[in-house]
Amino acid sequence: DTGVSQDPRHKITKRGQNVTFRCDPISEHNRLYWYRQTLGQGPEFLTYFQNEAQLEKSRLLSDRFSAERPKGSFSTLEIQRTEQGDSAMYLCASSLDGHTIYFGSGTRLTVV
Amino acid sequence: GIQVEQSPPDLILQEGANSTLRCNFSDSVNNLQWFHQNPWGQLINLFYIPSGTKQNGRLSATTVATERYSLLYISSSQTTDSGVYFCAVAYNTNAGKSTFGDGTTLTVKP
């Protein structure tokens, strides 16, 4: 059990560019979640997969955001045409039973 | 949606002191977890506790679901306990969506 892995740890991008983050969940976990956290606040739910199916999306997830989980394994979160307001920590988490969730170390995005 | 309030927002302790952190929530929940976010940003799951009491070493937690609150107790605090403590709740035991409070920032001084 190697834990939830996220890549990259840090990303600096220019406004208007596209970025993609990767998350590898704990191997036997079928549920995968994406959250976003800004300074001084708790994480906010973005979207949730059970296996390869995306079951729920937050209204925070504008049409510039898209997430995939092909084959129910790793997941990617893409942000198109980044804006300065997208600067945040993007957290991935996974769960086997839906009761207890385990977070990765996050990807810190800075849009300049 | 459900509202989660944590108190106090900030807490400063001397090493060895005890503390109680509180989480109030606005609606019935079937999933409640406590997390510790260390100074490097890593979120560590402390307890899954939708009701009842659990203990793990110097930490314990109690959730009174009927009264919509949960408490996290830290005894004999250590400097490594510093960080932000979050409460997260969800309506459904299998829900992917959890609502987090804004956290309690704990600083333990040597």
mmCIF file of N, CA, C and O in Angstrom, chain B residues 37-89:
data_model
loop_
_atom_site.group_PDB
_atom_site.id
_atom_site.type_symbol
_atom_site.label_atom_id
_atom_site.label_comp_id
_atom_site.label_asym_id
_atom_site.label_seq_id
_atom_site.Cartn_x
_atom_site.Cartn_y
_atom_site.Cartn_z
ATOM 1 N N GLN B 37 -4.148 18.205 9.041
ATOM 2 C CA GLN B 37 -3.309 18.652 7.924
ATOM 3 C C GLN B 37 -2.010 19.193 8.515
ATOM 4 O O GLN B 37 -2.022 20.198 9.235
ATOM 5 N N ASN B 38 -0.919 18.502 8.216
ATOM 6 C CA ASN B 38 0.353 18.904 8.810
ATOM 7 C C ASN B 38 0.909 20.149 8.106
ATOM 8 O O ASN B 38 0.356 20.591 7.093
ATOM 9 N N PRO B 39 1.953 20.735 8.645
ATOM 10 C CA PRO B 39 2.475 21.980 8.047
ATOM 11 C C PRO B 39 2.937 21.823 6.595
ATOM 12 O O PRO B 39 3.110 22.825 5.910
ATOM 13 N N TRP B 40 3.109 20.617 6.115
ATOM 14 C CA TRP B 40 3.507 20.388 4.726
ATOM 15 C C TRP B 40 2.288 20.171 3.816
ATOM 16 O O TRP B 40 2.429 19.907 2.639
ATOM 17 N N GLY B 41 1.099 20.233 4.408
ATOM 18 C CA GLY B 41 -0.126 20.158 3.609
ATOM 19 C C GLY B 41 -0.755 18.792 3.501
ATOM 20 O O GLY B 41 -1.832 18.655 2.918
ATOM 21 N N GLN B 42 -0.137 17.768 4.024
ATOM 22 C CA GLN B 42 -0.681 16.416 3.927
ATOM 23 C C GLN B 42 -1.866 16.242 4.878
ATOM 24 O O GLN B 42 -1.752 16.533 6.072
ATOM 25 N N LEU B 43 -2.973 15.772 4.357
ATOM 26 C CA LEU B 43 -4.165 15.492 5.164
ATOM 27 C C LEU B 43 -4.136 14.044 5.619
ATOM 28 O O LEU B 43 -4.095 13.128 4.795
ATOM 29 N N ILE B 44 -4.179 13.851 6.928
ATOM 30 C CA ILE B 44 -4.141 12.519 7.511
ATOM 31 C C ILE B 44 -5.486 12.238 8.163
ATOM 32 O O ILE B 44 -5.980 13.041 8.950
ATOM 33 N N ASN B 45 -6.080 11.100 7.817
ATOM 34 C CA ASN B 45 -7.350 10.716 8.404
ATOM 35 C C ASN B 45 -7.115 10.244 9.841
ATOM 36 O O ASN B 45 -6.316 9.341 10.073
ATOM 37 N N LEU B 46 -7.808 10.885 10.794
ATOM 38 C CA LEU B 46 -7.661 10.517 12.198
ATOM 39 C C LEU B 46 -8.736 9.540 12.644
ATOM 40 O O LEU B 46 -8.445 8.540 13.297
ATOM 41 N N PHE B 47 -9.988 9.876 12.343
ATOM 42 C CA PHE B 47 -11.115 9.060 12.782
ATOM 43 C C PHE B 47 -12.241 9.097 11.748
ATOM 44 O O PHE B 47 -12.516 10.132 11.151
ATOM 45 N N TYR B 48 -12.865 7.937 11.557
ATOM 46 C CA TYR B 48 -14.187 7.855 10.936
ATOM 47 C C TYR B 48 -15.146 7.627 12.084
ATOM 48 O O TYR B 48 -15.082 6.586 12.741
ATOM 49 N N ILE B 49 -16.013 8.627 12.374
ATOM 50 C CA ILE B 49 -16.811 8.527 13.595
ATOM 51 C C ILE B 49 -18.182 9.181 13.414
ATOM 52 O O ILE B 49 -18.427 10.284 13.939
ATOM 53 N N PRO B 50 -19.094 8.528 12.697
ATOM 54 C CA PRO B 50 -20.432 9.101 12.519
ATOM 55 C C PRO B 50 -21.243 9.130 13.814
ATOM 56 O O PRO B 50 -22.213 9.882 13.930
ATOM 57 N N SER B 51 -20.867 8.301 14.777
ATOM 58 C CA SER B 51 -21.519 8.330 16.093
ATOM 59 C C SER B 51 -20.606 7.618 17.091
ATOM 60 O O SER B 51 -19.682 6.892 16.701
ATOM 61 N N GLY B 52 -20.869 7.866 18.376
ATOM 62 C CA GLY B 52 -20.125 7.154 19.407
ATOM 63 C C GLY B 52 -18.768 7.755 19.712
ATOM 64 O O GLY B 52 -18.509 8.914 19.417
ATOM 65 N N THR B 53 -17.933 6.956 20.339
ATOM 66 C CA THR B 53 -16.622 7.397 20.815
ATOM 67 C C THR B 53 -15.545 6.439 20.341
ATOM 68 O O THR B 53 -15.758 5.225 20.341
ATOM 69 N N LYS B 54 -14.410 7.013 19.925
ATOM 70 C CA LYS B 54 -13.255 6.205 19.551
ATOM 71 C C LYS B 54 -12.006 6.815 20.167
ATOM 72 O O LYS B 54 -11.943 8.028 20.397
ATOM 73 N N GLN B 55 -11.016 5.985 20.399
ATOM 74 C CA GLN B 55 -9.746 6.474 20.923
ATOM 75 C C GLN B 55 -8.606 5.863 20.132
ATOM 76 O O GLN B 55 -8.665 4.687 19.729
ATOM 77 N N ASN B 56 -7.568 6.682 19.914
ATOM 78 C CA ASN B 56 -6.366 6.211 19.260
ATOM 79 C C ASN B 56 -5.189 6.930 19.924
ATOM 80 O O ASN B 56 -4.864 8.064 19.601
ATOM 81 N N GLY B 57 -4.578 6.253 20.881
ATOM 82 C CA GLY B 57 -3.453 6.862 21.589
ATOM 83 C C GLY B 57 -3.882 8.075 22.389
ATOM 84 O O GLY B 57 -4.799 8.011 23.203
ATOM 85 N N ARG B 58 -3.226 9.215 22.107
ATOM 86 C CA ARG B 58 -3.549 10.453 22.836
ATOM 87 C C ARG B 58 -4.765 11.165 22.262
ATOM 88 O O ARG B 58 -5.205 12.173 22.811
ATOM 89 N N LEU B 59 -5.281 10.671 21.172
ATOM 90 C CA LEU B 59 -6.441 11.300 20.540
ATOM 91 C C LEU B 59 -7.690 10.482 20.802
ATOM 92 O O LEU B 59 -7.640 9.248 20.816
ATOM 93 N N SER B 60 -8.786 11.181 20.997
ATOM 94 C CA SER B 60 -10.080 10.513 21.047
ATOM 95 C C SER B 60 -11.125 11.442 20.439
ATOM 96 O O SER B 60 -10.892 12.655 20.336
ATOM 97 N N ALA B 61 -12.231 10.841 20.005
ATOM 98 C CA ALA B 61 -13.288 11.631 19.388
ATOM 99 C C ALA B 61 -14.629 11.090 19.825
ATOM 100 O O ALA B 61 -14.781 9.877 20.038
ATOM 101 N N THR B 62 -15.577 12.007 19.928
ATOM 102 C CA THR B 62 -16.950 11.655 20.282
ATOM 103 C C THR B 62 -17.885 12.391 19.350
ATOM 104 O O THR B 62 -17.735 13.607 19.163
ATOM 105 N N THR B 63 -18.849 11.674 18.788
ATOM 106 C CA THR B 63 -19.879 12.307 17.963
ATOM 107 C C THR B 63 -21.246 12.020 18.580
ATOM 108 O O THR B 63 -21.572 10.856 18.843
ATOM 109 N N VAL B 64 -22.007 13.097 18.807
ATOM 110 C CA VAL B 64 -23.393 12.966 19.268
ATOM 111 C C VAL B 64 -24.260 13.385 18.085
ATOM 112 O O VAL B 64 -24.572 14.566 17.897
ATOM 113 N N ALA B 65 -24.638 12.396 17.285
ATOM 114 C CA ALA B 65 -25.306 12.687 16.019
ATOM 115 C C ALA B 65 -26.656 13.372 16.228
ATOM 116 O O ALA B 65 -27.036 14.257 15.451
ATOM 117 N N THR B 66 -27.374 12.975 17.281
ATOM 118 C CA THR B 66 -28.698 13.547 17.518
ATOM 119 C C THR B 66 -28.619 15.026 17.861
ATOM 120 O O THR B 66 -29.566 15.772 17.631
ATOM 121 N N GLU B 67 -27.479 15.454 18.417
ATOM 122 C CA GLU B 67 -27.311 16.861 18.749
ATOM 123 C C GLU B 67 -26.409 17.590 17.757
ATOM 124 O O GLU B 67 -26.087 18.756 17.936
ATOM 125 N N ARG B 68 -25.978 16.885 16.730
ATOM 126 C CA ARG B 68 -25.257 17.464 15.597
ATOM 127 C C ARG B 68 -23.940 18.131 15.991
ATOM 128 O O ARG B 68 -23.663 19.282 15.603
ATOM 129 N N TYR B 69 -23.130 17.391 16.747
ATOM 130 C CA TYR B 69 -21.793 17.888 17.022
ATOM 131 C C TYR B 69 -20.835 16.726 17.246
ATOM 132 O O TYR B 69 -21.251 15.592 17.541
ATOM 133 N N SER B 70 -19.554 17.049 17.072
ATOM 134 C CA SER B 70 -18.489 16.094 17.333
ATOM 135 C C SER B 70 -17.356 16.830 18.037
ATOM 136 O O SER B 70 -17.144 18.027 17.798
ATOM 137 N N LEU B 71 -16.651 16.106 18.895
ATOM 138 C CA LEU B 71 -15.532 16.673 19.638
ATOM 139 C C LEU B 71 -14.286 15.838 19.394
ATOM 140 O O LEU B 71 -14.356 14.599 19.347
ATOM 141 N N LEU B 72 -13.165 16.521 19.251
ATOM 142 C CA LEU B 72 -11.872 15.849 19.141
ATOM 143 C C LEU B 72 -11.038 16.270 20.347
ATOM 144 O O LEU B 72 -10.861 17.467 20.585
ATOM 145 N N TYR B 73 -10.569 15.284 21.097
ATOM 146 C CA TYR B 73 -9.763 15.543 22.278
ATOM 147 C C TYR B 73 -8.300 15.194 21.987
ATOM 148 O O TYR B 73 -8.020 14.122 21.448
ATOM 149 N N ILE B 74 -7.424 16.105 22.353
ATOM 150 C CA ILE B 74 -5.994 15.840 22.249
ATOM 151 C C ILE B 74 -5.400 15.970 23.651
ATOM 152 O O ILE B 74 -5.516 17.016 24.286
ATOM 153 N N SER B 75 -4.831 14.887 24.135
ATOM 154 C CA SER B 75 -4.239 14.932 25.471
ATOM 155 C C SER B 75 -2.714 14.972 25.366
ATOM 156 O O SER B 75 -2.135 14.501 24.385
ATOM 157 N N SER B 76 -2.094 15.563 26.385
ATOM 158 C CA SER B 76 -0.622 15.641 26.468
ATOM 159 C C SER B 76 -0.028 16.061 25.123
ATOM 160 O O SER B 76 0.794 15.355 24.534
ATOM 161 N N SER B 77 -0.453 17.214 24.640
ATOM 162 C CA SER B 77 -0.094 17.646 23.289
ATOM 163 C C SER B 77 1.421 17.728 23.094
ATOM 164 O O SER B 77 2.186 18.001 24.023
ATOM 165 N N GLN B 78 1.836 17.459 21.856
ATOM 166 C CA GLN B 78 3.240 17.511 21.448
ATOM 167 C C GLN B 78 3.368 18.488 20.282
ATOM 168 O O GLN B 78 2.384 18.767 19.587
ATOM 169 N N THR B 79 4.588 18.958 20.059
ATOM 170 C CA THR B 79 4.788 19.943 18.980
ATOM 171 C C THR B 79 4.377 19.366 17.619
ATOM 172 O O THR B 79 3.926 20.093 16.737
ATOM 173 N N THR B 80 4.492 18.054 17.483
ATOM 174 C CA THR B 80 4.106 17.410 16.212
ATOM 175 C C THR B 80 2.599 17.386 15.995
ATOM 176 O O THR B 80 2.132 17.044 14.904
ATOM 177 N N ASP B 81 1.830 17.754 17.022
ATOM 178 C CA ASP B 81 0.377 17.853 16.857
ATOM 179 C C ASP B 81 -0.013 19.152 16.151
ATOM 180 O O ASP B 81 -1.174 19.321 15.767
ATOM 181 N N SER B 82 0.912 20.055 16.003
ATOM 182 C CA SER B 82 0.608 21.335 15.346
ATOM 183 C C SER B 82 0.108 21.108 13.924
ATOM 184 O O SER B 82 0.492 20.147 13.256
ATOM 185 N N GLY B 83 -0.751 22.015 13.484
ATOM 186 C CA GLY B 83 -1.318 21.909 12.148
ATOM 187 C C GLY B 83 -2.777 22.325 12.193
ATOM 188 O O GLY B 83 -3.233 22.946 13.143
ATOM 189 N N VAL B 84 -3.502 21.950 11.158
ATOM 190 C CA VAL B 84 -4.922 22.304 11.075
ATOM 191 C C VAL B 84 -5.750 21.026 11.176
ATOM 192 O O VAL B 84 -5.457 20.038 10.492
ATOM 193 N N TYR B 85 -6.759 21.066 12.020
ATOM 194 C CA TYR B 85 -7.652 19.937 12.208
ATOM 195 C C TYR B 85 -8.988 20.241 11.527
ATOM 196 O O TYR B 85 -9.612 21.266 11.797
ATOM 197 N N PHE B 86 -9.387 19.340 10.648
ATOM 198 C CA PHE B 86 -10.636 19.497 9.902
ATOM 199 C C PHE B 86 -11.630 18.417 10.267
ATOM 200 O O PHE B 86 -11.272 17.252 10.460
ATOM 201 N N CYS B 87 -12.882 18.835 10.312
ATOM 202 C CA CYS B 87 -14.018 17.930 10.419
ATOM 203 C C CYS B 87 -14.677 17.897 9.036
ATOM 204 O O CYS B 87 -14.809 18.944 8.385
ATOM 205 N N ALA B 88 -15.078 16.712 8.569
ATOM 206 C CA ALA B 88 -15.738 16.579 7.267
ATOM 207 C C ALA B 88 -16.957 15.698 7.429
ATOM 208 O O ALA B 88 -16.872 14.639 8.058
ATOM 209 N N VAL B 89 -18.080 16.121 6.856
ATOM 210 C CA VAL B 89 -19.323 15.369 7.023
ATOM 211 C C VAL B 89 -19.971 15.105 5.668
ATOM 212 O O VAL B 89 -19.744 15.828 4.685
#
